[in-house]
Coordinates of C-alpha atoms and ligand atoms in Angstrom, one line a residue:
M1 CA -18.0 13.2 -1.4
Q2 CA -18.3 10.8 1.3
D3 CA -16.2 9.0 3.9
I4 CA -15.0 5.8 3.5
K5 CA -17.6 3.7 5.5
T6 CA -16.9 -0.4 3.5
R7 CA -14.6 -3.2 2.3
E8 CA -15.9 -2.5 -1.7
D9 CA -14.9 2.0 -1.3
I10 CA -10.3 0.7 0.6
H11 CA -11.4 -1.8 -2.1
F12 CA -12.1 0.6 -5.4
I13 CA -8.9 3.0 -3.3
I14 CA -6.4 0.1 -3.9
T15 CA -7.0 -0.5 -7.0
E16 CA -7.0 3.5 -8.1
L17 CA -3.1 2.6 -6.3
Y18 CA -2.5 -0.1 -7.8
K19 CA -3.5 1.3 -11.7
K20 CA -1.9 4.4 -10.4
L21 CA 2.1 2.3 -9.0
L22 CA 1.9 0.5 -12.1
S23 CA 2.1 2.9 -14.6
D24 CA 5.0 4.4 -12.6
D25 CA 8.7 3.8 -13.6
I26 CA 10.3 5.2 -10.5
V27 CA 8.6 2.5 -8.0
K28 CA 6.7 -0.6 -11.0
H29 CA 9.5 -3.0 -10.8
F30 CA 8.6 -3.5 -6.8
F31 CA 5.4 -5.4 -8.2
E32 CA 6.8 -7.6 -10.7
D33 CA 6.7 -10.5 -8.5
V34 CA 3.2 -9.6 -8.3
I35 CA 2.1 -9.4 -11.6
N36 CA 5.0 -12.2 -13.2
E37 CA 3.5 -14.6 -11.0
N38 CA -0.3 -13.6 -11.6
H39 CA -1.2 -12.9 -8.4
L40 CA -1.9 -8.6 -8.1
E41 CA -5.5 -9.7 -7.7
E42 CA -4.5 -11.5 -4.5
H43 CA -2.8 -9.2 -3.7
L44 CA -5.6 -6.4 -3.8
N45 CA -7.6 -8.5 -1.7
I46 CA -4.8 -9.4 1.3
V47 CA -4.0 -5.0 1.0
T48 CA -7.9 -4.4 0.6
D49 CA -7.6 -6.8 4.4
F50 CA -5.2 -4.9 5.9
W51 CA -6.6 -1.5 5.2
N52 CA -10.0 -3.2 6.8
G53 CA -8.8 -4.3 9.6
I54 CA -6.8 -0.2 11.1
L55 CA -9.9 1.5 9.4
F56 CA -12.7 -1.1 10.6
S57 CA -10.8 -2.9 13.3
A58 CA -12.6 -6.6 10.3
T59 CA -9.9 -9.4 11.9
D60 CA -9.1 -11.0 8.3
Y61 CA -5.9 -10.1 8.4
Q62 CA -3.9 -11.8 10.0
R63 CA -0.1 -11.1 8.9
N64 CA 3.8 -9.2 9.6
A65 CA 3.1 -6.8 6.7
M66 CA 6.6 -5.2 7.4
Q67 CA 7.8 -8.3 6.1
P68 CA 7.6 -8.8 2.7
H69 CA 8.6 -5.4 2.6
L70 CA 11.9 -5.6 4.6
I71 CA 13.2 -9.1 1.9
L72 CA 12.6 -7.3 -1.1
H73 CA 14.3 -4.6 -0.3
E74 CA 18.0 -7.4 -0.3
R75 CA 16.3 -7.8 -4.0
K76 CA 15.5 -4.7 -5.3
P77 CA 16.3 -1.1 -2.1
F78 CA 13.5 1.0 -1.5
K79 CA 14.8 4.7 -1.4
H80 CA 12.8 7.8 -0.4
E81 CA 11.8 8.6 -3.8
H82 CA 9.9 5.3 -3.5
F83 CA 8.2 6.3 -0.4
K84 CA 7.5 10.2 -1.8
R85 CA 6.1 8.5 -4.6
W86 CA 4.1 5.2 -2.9
L87 CA 2.5 8.3 -0.5
L88 CA 1.6 11.1 -3.0
H89 CA 0.0 7.6 -5.4
F90 CA -2.0 6.3 -2.1
T91 CA -2.8 9.8 -1.0
S92 CA -4.5 10.9 -4.2
S93 CA -6.5 8.5 -4.3
I94 CA -8.1 9.2 -1.6
D95 CA -9.0 13.1 -1.8
D96 CA -10.1 12.6 -5.6
N97 CA -12.5 9.9 -4.7
F98 CA -13.2 9.7 -0.8
K99 CA -13.5 13.0 2.4
G100 CA -13.8 12.9 6.5
E101 CA -13.1 11.2 9.6
K102 CA -11.4 7.5 7.9
S103 CA -9.9 9.0 5.2
E104 CA -8.3 11.4 6.7
M105 CA -7.7 8.5 9.5
A106 CA -6.1 6.2 6.4
K107 CA -3.9 8.6 5.5
T108 CA -1.7 9.4 8.5
R109 CA -1.2 5.9 8.8
A110 CA 0.7 5.1 5.6
L111 CA 1.7 8.2 6.5
S112 CA 3.7 6.4 10.6
I113 CA 3.9 3.0 8.5
A114 CA 5.8 4.5 5.6
T115 CA 8.2 6.2 8.6
V116 CA 8.8 3.2 10.7
M117 CA 8.9 0.7 7.1
E118 CA 11.6 3.1 5.9
I119 CA 13.5 3.7 8.9
K120 CA 13.9 0.0 9.9
M121 CA 15.3 -0.3 6.1
S122 CA 17.2 2.3 6.6
S123 CA 19.4 -0.4 9.2
H124 CA 19.0 -3.3 6.6
S125 CA 21.2 -1.5 4.2
Ligands
LIG1 C1 8.3 2.3 -1.6 C2 7.1 1.8 -0.8 C3 6.7 0.7 -0.8 C4 6.2 -0.4 -2.4 C5 7.7 -0.1 -3.5 C6 5.6 -1.5 -1.9 C7 5.6 -2.6 -3.0 C8 5.5 -3.9 -1.6 C9 5.1 -5.0 -3.2 C10 5.9 -5.3 -4.5 C11 3.8 -6.4 -2.1 C12 3.8 -7.2 -2.5 C13 5.1 -8.5 -1.6 C14 4.8 -10.1 -1.9 O1 4.2 -9.8 -1.5 O2 6.3 -10.5 -1.8 C15 3.7 -5.0 -1.2 C16 3.4 -6.0 0.0 C17 2.5 -5.3 0.8 N1 2.1 -4.1 0.8 FE1 3.6 -2.7 0.2 N2 5.0 -1.8 -0.7 C18 5.4 0.3 0.0 C19 5.2 0.6 0.8 C20 3.7 0.0 1.5 C21 2.8 1.4 3.0 C22 3.8 2.1 3.4 C23 2.4 0.3 3.9 C24 1.0 0.0 5.2 C25 1.1 1.4 4.6 C26 1.8 -1.1 2.6 C27 1.0 -2.6 2.8 C28 1.4 -3.5 2.2 C29 0.5 -5.2 2.5 C30 -0.2 -4.7 3.3 C31 0.9 -5.6 1.4 C32 1.0 -7.2 2.6 C33 1.5 -7.5 2.3 C34 1.3 -10.1 2.5 O3 1.2 -10.1 1.7 O4 0.7 -9.7 3.8 N3 3.2 -1.2 2.2 N4 4.0 -4.1 -1.0

């Protein structure tokens, strides 16, 4: 199995992740707006740019990733089980397809960002 090497690899992982998130009854309600407003492909590209910045120092993503989650949390509360689920799907989307240093880096960063996000939300609930 190869490591994550390109933006295309990241786009593939994010597409796999969203297939899992959107068919998971525990988390799919969070994505209703993205689906209803027909933003899925645009959203996948934004999330791909975010990871392309983390893994390959690309500079296309210039937004604040924390902000939309904190806003959404006011309408649809994020709980620990949701983060566990998101991380499970993120991890399997990588492990089923890639192996190596960047793959490990992505999983480590996802866990630390999810942890920070959860802590920030617990002070906004
Ligand atoms: C319970 C876990 C999570 C759920 C349910 C969730 C859900 C969502 C939703 C619904 C959006 C779209 C918000 C909007 O466009 O208004 C979004 C955006 C995004 N999410 Fe998450 N998310 C979760 C965790 C994470 C984590 C752990 C990361 C990073 C490691 C992440 C990275 C992003 C990024 C980069 C965006 C795009 C933000 C932007 O528009 O600039 N998410 N997420």
